[in-house]
Amino acid sequence: MSAVINRAKQRYIKAIKWEAVIIFFSFFAVIAVQSELNFSFLAGAISSFLPHCVFVYWIFFKSAKVQQKMTAFYWGEGMKWLITIVLIILSFILLPALKVLFFFAGYFVALLLNIVLPVVLERHTT
């Protein structure tokens, strides 16, 4: 494996760990502000975070031996979208007290972290 891919792999693993910590601290902050236990924020964050983890796993660990990297990338993106759609649908069906505003706040916080954390970690490690 090339050094560049190996560094990117390590950076994304570190970013996923940081993102999990930030999501859970944000969840507890939302509970403190909202003053009732509601899993809407956490469900939204997981609906964005879990598919991203599957995508990173697929790209860096599962498809490392695949000759056509772009095909593996498209498969990973397809799985990411499918898992995201399924998780959003399940959240709306299984959480009767779902607060849509908190759900999408959690979703967009995790989505923003998916984008920003690897870039921030790259700048601080180089």
Short mmCIF file of N, CA and C in Angstrom, two decimals:
data_model
loop_
_atom_site.label_atom_id
_atom_site.label_comp_id
_atom_site.label_asym_id
_atom_site.label_seq_id
_atom_site.Cartn_x
_atom_site.Cartn_y
_atom_site.Cartn_z
N MET A 1 0.85 -1.16 0.00
CA MET A 1 0.00 0.00 0.00
C MET A 1 0.90 1.23 0.00
N SER A 2 0.52 2.20 -0.76
CA SER A 2 1.35 3.39 -0.86
C SER A 2 1.30 4.21 0.43
N ALA A 3 2.31 5.01 0.61
CA ALA A 3 2.41 5.82 1.83
C ALA A 3 1.28 6.84 1.91
N VAL A 4 0.87 7.39 0.77
CA VAL A 4 -0.20 8.39 0.75
C VAL A 4 -1.52 7.76 1.19
N ILE A 5 -1.82 6.59 0.65
CA ILE A 5 -3.07 5.91 1.02
C ILE A 5 -3.04 5.50 2.48
N ASN A 6 -1.89 5.05 2.94
CA ASN A 6 -1.76 4.64 4.34
C ASN A 6 -1.96 5.82 5.28
N ARG A 7 -1.42 7.00 4.93
CA ARG A 7 -1.63 8.20 5.76
C ARG A 7 -3.10 8.61 5.75
N ALA A 8 -3.73 8.54 4.57
CA ALA A 8 -5.15 8.89 4.48
C ALA A 8 -5.99 7.93 5.30
N LYS A 9 -5.65 6.66 5.25
CA LYS A 9 -6.36 5.64 6.02
C LYS A 9 -6.27 5.95 7.51
N GLN A 10 -5.07 6.24 7.99
CA GLN A 10 -4.88 6.56 9.40
C GLN A 10 -5.61 7.84 9.80
N ARG A 11 -5.60 8.83 8.90
CA ARG A 11 -6.29 10.10 9.17
C ARG A 11 -7.79 9.88 9.29
N TYR A 12 -8.36 9.06 8.40
CA TYR A 12 -9.80 8.82 8.46
C TYR A 12 -10.18 7.99 9.69
N ILE A 13 -9.36 7.07 10.09
CA ILE A 13 -9.63 6.32 11.32
C ILE A 13 -9.65 7.27 12.52
N LYS A 14 -8.67 8.15 12.58
CA LYS A 14 -8.61 9.14 13.66
C LYS A 14 -9.82 10.09 13.60
N ALA A 15 -10.21 10.49 12.39
CA ALA A 15 -11.36 11.39 12.23
C ALA A 15 -12.65 10.72 12.69
N ILE A 16 -12.79 9.44 12.40
CA ILE A 16 -14.00 8.72 12.83
C ILE A 16 -14.06 8.64 14.36
N LYS A 17 -12.93 8.40 14.99
CA LYS A 17 -12.91 8.36 16.46
C LYS A 17 -13.28 9.72 17.05
N TRP A 18 -12.68 10.78 16.51
CA TRP A 18 -12.99 12.14 16.99
C TRP A 18 -14.47 12.46 16.75
N GLU A 19 -14.97 12.07 15.59
CA GLU A 19 -16.37 12.37 15.27
C GLU A 19 -17.32 11.68 16.23
N ALA A 20 -17.04 10.44 16.58
CA ALA A 20 -17.89 9.72 17.54
C ALA A 20 -17.92 10.44 18.88
N VAL A 21 -16.78 10.89 19.34
CA VAL A 21 -16.71 11.61 20.61
C VAL A 21 -17.50 12.92 20.53
N ILE A 22 -17.30 13.66 19.45
CA ILE A 22 -18.00 14.95 19.29
C ILE A 22 -19.51 14.76 19.20
N ILE A 23 -19.95 13.72 18.49
CA ILE A 23 -21.39 13.46 18.37
C ILE A 23 -22.00 13.16 19.73
N PHE A 24 -21.34 12.33 20.53
CA PHE A 24 -21.91 12.00 21.83
C PHE A 24 -21.89 13.18 22.79
N PHE A 25 -20.85 14.00 22.76
CA PHE A 25 -20.85 15.21 23.59
C PHE A 25 -21.94 16.18 23.11
N SER A 26 -22.13 16.28 21.81
CA SER A 26 -23.20 17.14 21.28
C SER A 26 -24.57 16.62 21.69
N PHE A 27 -24.72 15.30 21.69
CA PHE A 27 -25.99 14.69 22.11
C PHE A 27 -26.30 15.05 23.56
N PHE A 28 -25.31 14.97 24.42
CA PHE A 28 -25.53 15.32 25.83
C PHE A 28 -25.77 16.82 26.00
N ALA A 29 -25.16 17.63 25.17
CA ALA A 29 -25.43 19.07 25.21
C ALA A 29 -26.85 19.37 24.78
N VAL A 30 -27.34 18.65 23.77
CA VAL A 30 -28.73 18.84 23.32
C VAL A 30 -29.69 18.41 24.41
N ILE A 31 -29.38 17.31 25.09
CA ILE A 31 -30.24 16.86 26.20
C ILE A 31 -30.25 17.91 27.31
N ALA A 32 -29.11 18.53 27.60
CA ALA A 32 -29.06 19.56 28.64
C ALA A 32 -29.90 20.76 28.26
N VAL A 33 -29.88 21.13 27.00
CA VAL A 33 -30.66 22.28 26.53
C VAL A 33 -32.14 21.95 26.44
N GLN A 34 -32.43 20.75 25.96
CA GLN A 34 -33.81 20.35 25.72
C GLN A 34 -34.52 19.90 26.99
N SER A 35 -33.75 19.48 27.98
CA SER A 35 -34.23 19.05 29.30
C SER A 35 -35.15 17.83 29.27
N GLU A 36 -35.10 17.05 28.21
CA GLU A 36 -35.79 15.77 28.20
C GLU A 36 -35.00 14.83 27.30
N LEU A 37 -35.05 13.56 27.63
CA LEU A 37 -34.30 12.57 26.86
C LEU A 37 -35.03 12.28 25.56
N ASN A 38 -34.47 12.74 24.48
CA ASN A 38 -35.03 12.50 23.16
C ASN A 38 -33.89 12.11 22.24
N PHE A 39 -34.06 11.03 21.53
CA PHE A 39 -33.00 10.50 20.71
C PHE A 39 -33.03 11.01 19.27
N SER A 40 -33.74 12.08 19.00
CA SER A 40 -33.84 12.61 17.65
C SER A 40 -32.48 13.08 17.12
N PHE A 41 -31.75 13.83 17.92
CA PHE A 41 -30.44 14.32 17.51
C PHE A 41 -29.48 13.15 17.24
N LEU A 42 -29.47 12.20 18.15
CA LEU A 42 -28.58 11.05 18.01
C LEU A 42 -28.97 10.20 16.80
N ALA A 43 -30.25 10.02 16.55
CA ALA A 43 -30.70 9.26 15.38
C ALA A 43 -30.27 9.94 14.09
N GLY A 44 -30.37 11.26 14.05
CA GLY A 44 -29.93 11.99 12.87
C GLY A 44 -28.43 11.90 12.67
N ALA A 45 -27.69 12.02 13.76
CA ALA A 45 -26.23 11.93 13.66
C ALA A 45 -25.79 10.54 13.22
N ILE A 46 -26.43 9.52 13.75
CA ILE A 46 -26.09 8.15 13.37
C ILE A 46 -26.47 7.88 11.91
N SER A 47 -27.55 8.52 11.44
CA SER A 47 -27.97 8.35 10.05
C SER A 47 -26.95 8.92 9.07
N SER A 48 -26.09 9.78 9.52
CA SER A 48 -25.02 10.31 8.68
C SER A 48 -23.68 9.66 9.01
N PHE A 49 -23.43 9.38 10.27
CA PHE A 49 -22.14 8.87 10.72
C PHE A 49 -21.92 7.41 10.32
N LEU A 50 -22.89 6.56 10.54
CA LEU A 50 -22.74 5.14 10.25
C LEU A 50 -22.50 4.86 8.76
N PRO A 51 -23.25 5.48 7.84
CA PRO A 51 -22.93 5.26 6.42
C PRO A 51 -21.53 5.75 6.04
N HIS A 52 -21.08 6.83 6.67
CA HIS A 52 -19.73 7.31 6.41
C HIS A 52 -18.69 6.28 6.88
N CYS A 53 -18.93 5.66 8.02
CA CYS A 53 -18.02 4.62 8.52
C CYS A 53 -17.99 3.43 7.57
N VAL A 54 -19.14 3.04 7.05
CA VAL A 54 -19.21 1.93 6.09
C VAL A 54 -18.44 2.29 4.83
N PHE A 55 -18.58 3.53 4.37
CA PHE A 55 -17.86 3.98 3.18
C PHE A 55 -16.35 3.94 3.39
N VAL A 56 -15.89 4.45 4.52
CA VAL A 56 -14.45 4.45 4.82
C VAL A 56 -13.94 3.02 4.93
N TYR A 57 -14.70 2.14 5.57
CA TYR A 57 -14.31 0.74 5.67
C TYR A 57 -14.22 0.12 4.27
N TRP A 58 -15.20 0.38 3.44
CA TRP A 58 -15.23 -0.19 2.10
C TRP A 58 -14.04 0.29 1.26
N ILE A 59 -13.76 1.55 1.31
CA ILE A 59 -12.68 2.11 0.49
C ILE A 59 -11.30 1.69 0.98
N PHE A 60 -11.04 1.77 2.27
CA PHE A 60 -9.69 1.55 2.77
C PHE A 60 -9.39 0.11 3.17
N PHE A 61 -10.40 -0.66 3.52
CA PHE A 61 -10.12 -2.00 4.02
C PHE A 61 -10.64 -3.11 3.10
N LYS A 62 -11.85 -2.96 2.62
CA LYS A 62 -12.47 -4.02 1.83
C LYS A 62 -11.98 -4.03 0.39
N SER A 63 -11.86 -2.88 -0.23
CA SER A 63 -11.53 -2.82 -1.65
C SER A 63 -10.06 -2.52 -1.91
N ALA A 64 -9.22 -2.80 -0.93
CA ALA A 64 -7.80 -2.51 -1.10
C ALA A 64 -7.17 -3.36 -2.19
N LYS A 65 -7.75 -4.52 -2.46
CA LYS A 65 -7.19 -5.41 -3.46
C LYS A 65 -7.89 -5.31 -4.82
N VAL A 66 -8.93 -4.52 -4.91
CA VAL A 66 -9.68 -4.38 -6.16
C VAL A 66 -8.85 -3.58 -7.16
N GLN A 67 -8.80 -4.06 -8.39
CA GLN A 67 -7.99 -3.42 -9.41
C GLN A 67 -8.58 -2.08 -9.85
N GLN A 68 -9.88 -2.03 -10.00
CA GLN A 68 -10.52 -0.80 -10.47
C GLN A 68 -11.03 -0.02 -9.27
N LYS A 69 -10.23 0.96 -8.87
CA LYS A 69 -10.53 1.73 -7.66
C LYS A 69 -11.80 2.58 -7.81
N MET A 70 -12.03 3.11 -9.00
CA MET A 70 -13.23 3.94 -9.20
C MET A 70 -14.50 3.11 -9.07
N THR A 71 -14.46 1.87 -9.52
CA THR A 71 -15.62 0.99 -9.34
C THR A 71 -15.89 0.76 -7.86
N ALA A 72 -14.84 0.52 -7.10
CA ALA A 72 -14.99 0.34 -5.65
C ALA A 72 -15.52 1.62 -5.00
N PHE A 73 -15.05 2.76 -5.47
CA PHE A 73 -15.52 4.04 -4.93
C PHE A 73 -17.02 4.21 -5.20
N TYR A 74 -17.47 3.92 -6.42
CA TYR A 74 -18.88 4.06 -6.74
C TYR A 74 -19.74 3.07 -5.96
N TRP A 75 -19.24 1.86 -5.76
CA TRP A 75 -19.96 0.90 -4.93
C TRP A 75 -20.07 1.41 -3.50
N GLY A 76 -18.99 1.97 -2.99
CA GLY A 76 -19.01 2.53 -1.64
C GLY A 76 -20.00 3.67 -1.50
N GLU A 77 -20.01 4.56 -2.48
CA GLU A 77 -20.97 5.67 -2.45
C GLU A 77 -22.41 5.17 -2.54
N GLY A 78 -22.63 4.17 -3.38
CA GLY A 78 -23.98 3.60 -3.50
C GLY A 78 -24.45 2.99 -2.19
N MET A 79 -23.55 2.25 -1.54
CA MET A 79 -23.90 1.67 -0.24
C MET A 79 -24.16 2.76 0.79
N LYS A 80 -23.35 3.81 0.74
CA LYS A 80 -23.52 4.91 1.68
C LYS A 80 -24.90 5.54 1.54
N TRP A 81 -25.31 5.81 0.32
CA TRP A 81 -26.63 6.40 0.08
C TRP A 81 -27.74 5.45 0.50
N LEU A 82 -27.61 4.17 0.18
CA LEU A 82 -28.64 3.20 0.53
C LEU A 82 -28.79 3.09 2.05
N ILE A 83 -27.68 2.99 2.75
CA ILE A 83 -27.74 2.88 4.22
C ILE A 83 -28.31 4.15 4.83
N THR A 84 -27.94 5.31 4.27
CA THR A 84 -28.48 6.58 4.78
C THR A 84 -29.99 6.63 4.63
N ILE A 85 -30.48 6.25 3.46
CA ILE A 85 -31.93 6.27 3.21
C ILE A 85 -32.64 5.31 4.15
N VAL A 86 -32.11 4.12 4.31
CA VAL A 86 -32.74 3.12 5.19
C VAL A 86 -32.76 3.63 6.64
N LEU A 87 -31.66 4.21 7.11
CA LEU A 87 -31.61 4.70 8.49
C LEU A 87 -32.56 5.87 8.73
N ILE A 88 -32.69 6.75 7.75
CA ILE A 88 -33.63 7.86 7.90
C ILE A 88 -35.06 7.34 7.94
N ILE A 89 -35.38 6.42 7.06
CA ILE A 89 -36.74 5.84 7.06
C ILE A 89 -37.02 5.13 8.38
N LEU A 90 -36.06 4.32 8.84
CA LEU A 90 -36.25 3.61 10.11
C LEU A 90 -36.39 4.58 11.28
N SER A 91 -35.65 5.67 11.26
CA SER A 91 -35.77 6.67 12.33
C SER A 91 -37.16 7.27 12.36
N PHE A 92 -37.69 7.61 11.20
CA PHE A 92 -39.02 8.20 11.16
C PHE A 92 -40.10 7.21 11.52
N ILE A 93 -39.88 5.93 11.25
CA ILE A 93 -40.88 4.91 11.57
C ILE A 93 -40.79 4.48 13.03
N LEU A 94 -39.58 4.24 13.53
CA LEU A 94 -39.41 3.62 14.84
C LEU A 94 -39.37 4.60 16.02
N LEU A 95 -39.12 5.87 15.75
CA LEU A 95 -39.10 6.85 16.84
C LEU A 95 -40.39 7.67 16.80
N PRO A 96 -41.35 7.32 17.63
CA PRO A 96 -42.64 8.01 17.58
C PRO A 96 -42.56 9.48 18.03
N ALA A 97 -41.64 9.79 18.91
CA ALA A 97 -41.52 11.17 19.41
C ALA A 97 -40.38 11.90 18.70
N LEU A 98 -40.15 11.58 17.44
CA LEU A 98 -39.05 12.18 16.69
C LEU A 98 -39.30 13.67 16.48
N LYS A 99 -38.32 14.46 16.85
CA LYS A 99 -38.39 15.89 16.60
C LYS A 99 -37.53 16.17 15.38
N VAL A 100 -38.18 16.56 14.31
CA VAL A 100 -37.54 16.67 13.00
C VAL A 100 -36.40 17.69 13.03
N LEU A 101 -36.58 18.79 13.73
CA LEU A 101 -35.54 19.81 13.79
C LEU A 101 -34.26 19.25 14.43
N PHE A 102 -34.40 18.55 15.54
CA PHE A 102 -33.23 17.96 16.20
C PHE A 102 -32.64 16.83 15.37
N PHE A 103 -33.50 16.06 14.70
CA PHE A 103 -33.01 14.97 13.84
C PHE A 103 -32.09 15.53 12.74
N PHE A 104 -32.57 16.53 12.02
CA PHE A 104 -31.77 17.07 10.93
C PHE A 104 -30.60 17.92 11.43
N ALA A 105 -30.71 18.46 12.64
CA ALA A 105 -29.55 19.14 13.24
C ALA A 105 -28.44 18.12 13.48
N GLY A 106 -28.80 16.98 14.03
CA GLY A 106 -27.82 15.91 14.24
C GLY A 106 -27.26 15.39 12.94
N TYR A 107 -28.13 15.25 11.94
CA TYR A 107 -27.69 14.75 10.63
C TYR A 107 -26.67 15.70 10.00
N PHE A 108 -26.97 16.99 10.02
CA PHE A 108 -26.07 17.96 9.40
C PHE A 108 -24.80 18.21 10.21
N VAL A 109 -24.87 18.08 11.52
CA VAL A 109 -23.65 18.18 12.33
C VAL A 109 -22.70 17.04 11.97
N ALA A 110 -23.23 15.82 11.89
CA ALA A 110 -22.39 14.67 11.53
C ALA A 110 -21.89 14.79 10.10
N LEU A 111 -22.73 15.27 9.20
CA LEU A 111 -22.31 15.45 7.81
C LEU A 111 -21.18 16.48 7.71
N LEU A 112 -21.31 17.56 8.46
CA LEU A 112 -20.26 18.57 8.47
C LEU A 112 -18.96 18.01 9.06
N LEU A 113 -19.08 17.23 10.12
CA LEU A 113 -17.89 16.61 10.71
C LEU A 113 -17.24 15.62 9.76
N ASN A 114 -18.05 14.90 8.96
CA ASN A 114 -17.51 13.98 7.95
C ASN A 114 -16.59 14.70 6.98
N ILE A 115 -16.91 15.93 6.68
CA ILE A 115 -16.16 16.71 5.70
C ILE A 115 -14.99 17.43 6.36
N VAL A 116 -15.23 18.05 7.49
CA VAL A 116 -14.25 18.96 8.09
C VAL A 116 -13.14 18.23 8.85
N LEU A 117 -13.46 17.21 9.61
CA LEU A 117 -12.46 16.58 10.47
C LEU A 117 -11.24 16.03 9.72
N PRO A 118 -11.40 15.30 8.61
CA PRO A 118 -10.19 14.85 7.91
C PRO A 118 -9.30 15.98 7.43
N VAL A 119 -9.91 17.08 7.00
CA VAL A 119 -9.12 18.23 6.55
C VAL A 119 -8.38 18.88 7.71
N VAL A 120 -9.05 19.03 8.83
CA VAL A 120 -8.43 19.62 10.02
C VAL A 120 -7.30 18.74 10.52
N LEU A 121 -7.55 17.45 10.54
CA LEU A 121 -6.49 16.53 11.01
C LEU A 121 -5.30 16.51 10.06
N GLU A 122 -5.53 16.68 8.78
CA GLU A 122 -4.44 16.72 7.82
C GLU A 122 -3.57 17.96 8.05
N ARG A 123 -4.21 19.08 8.30
CA ARG A 123 -3.45 20.32 8.50
C ARG A 123 -2.66 20.31 9.80
N HIS A 124 -3.17 19.61 10.81
CA HIS A 124 -2.48 19.58 12.09
C HIS A 124 -1.40 18.50 12.16
N THR A 125 -1.44 17.54 11.27
CA THR A 125 -0.43 16.49 11.30
C THR A 125 0.73 16.76 10.36
N THR A 126 0.54 17.67 9.41
CA THR A 126 1.63 17.95 8.47
C THR A 126 2.38 19.20 8.83
#
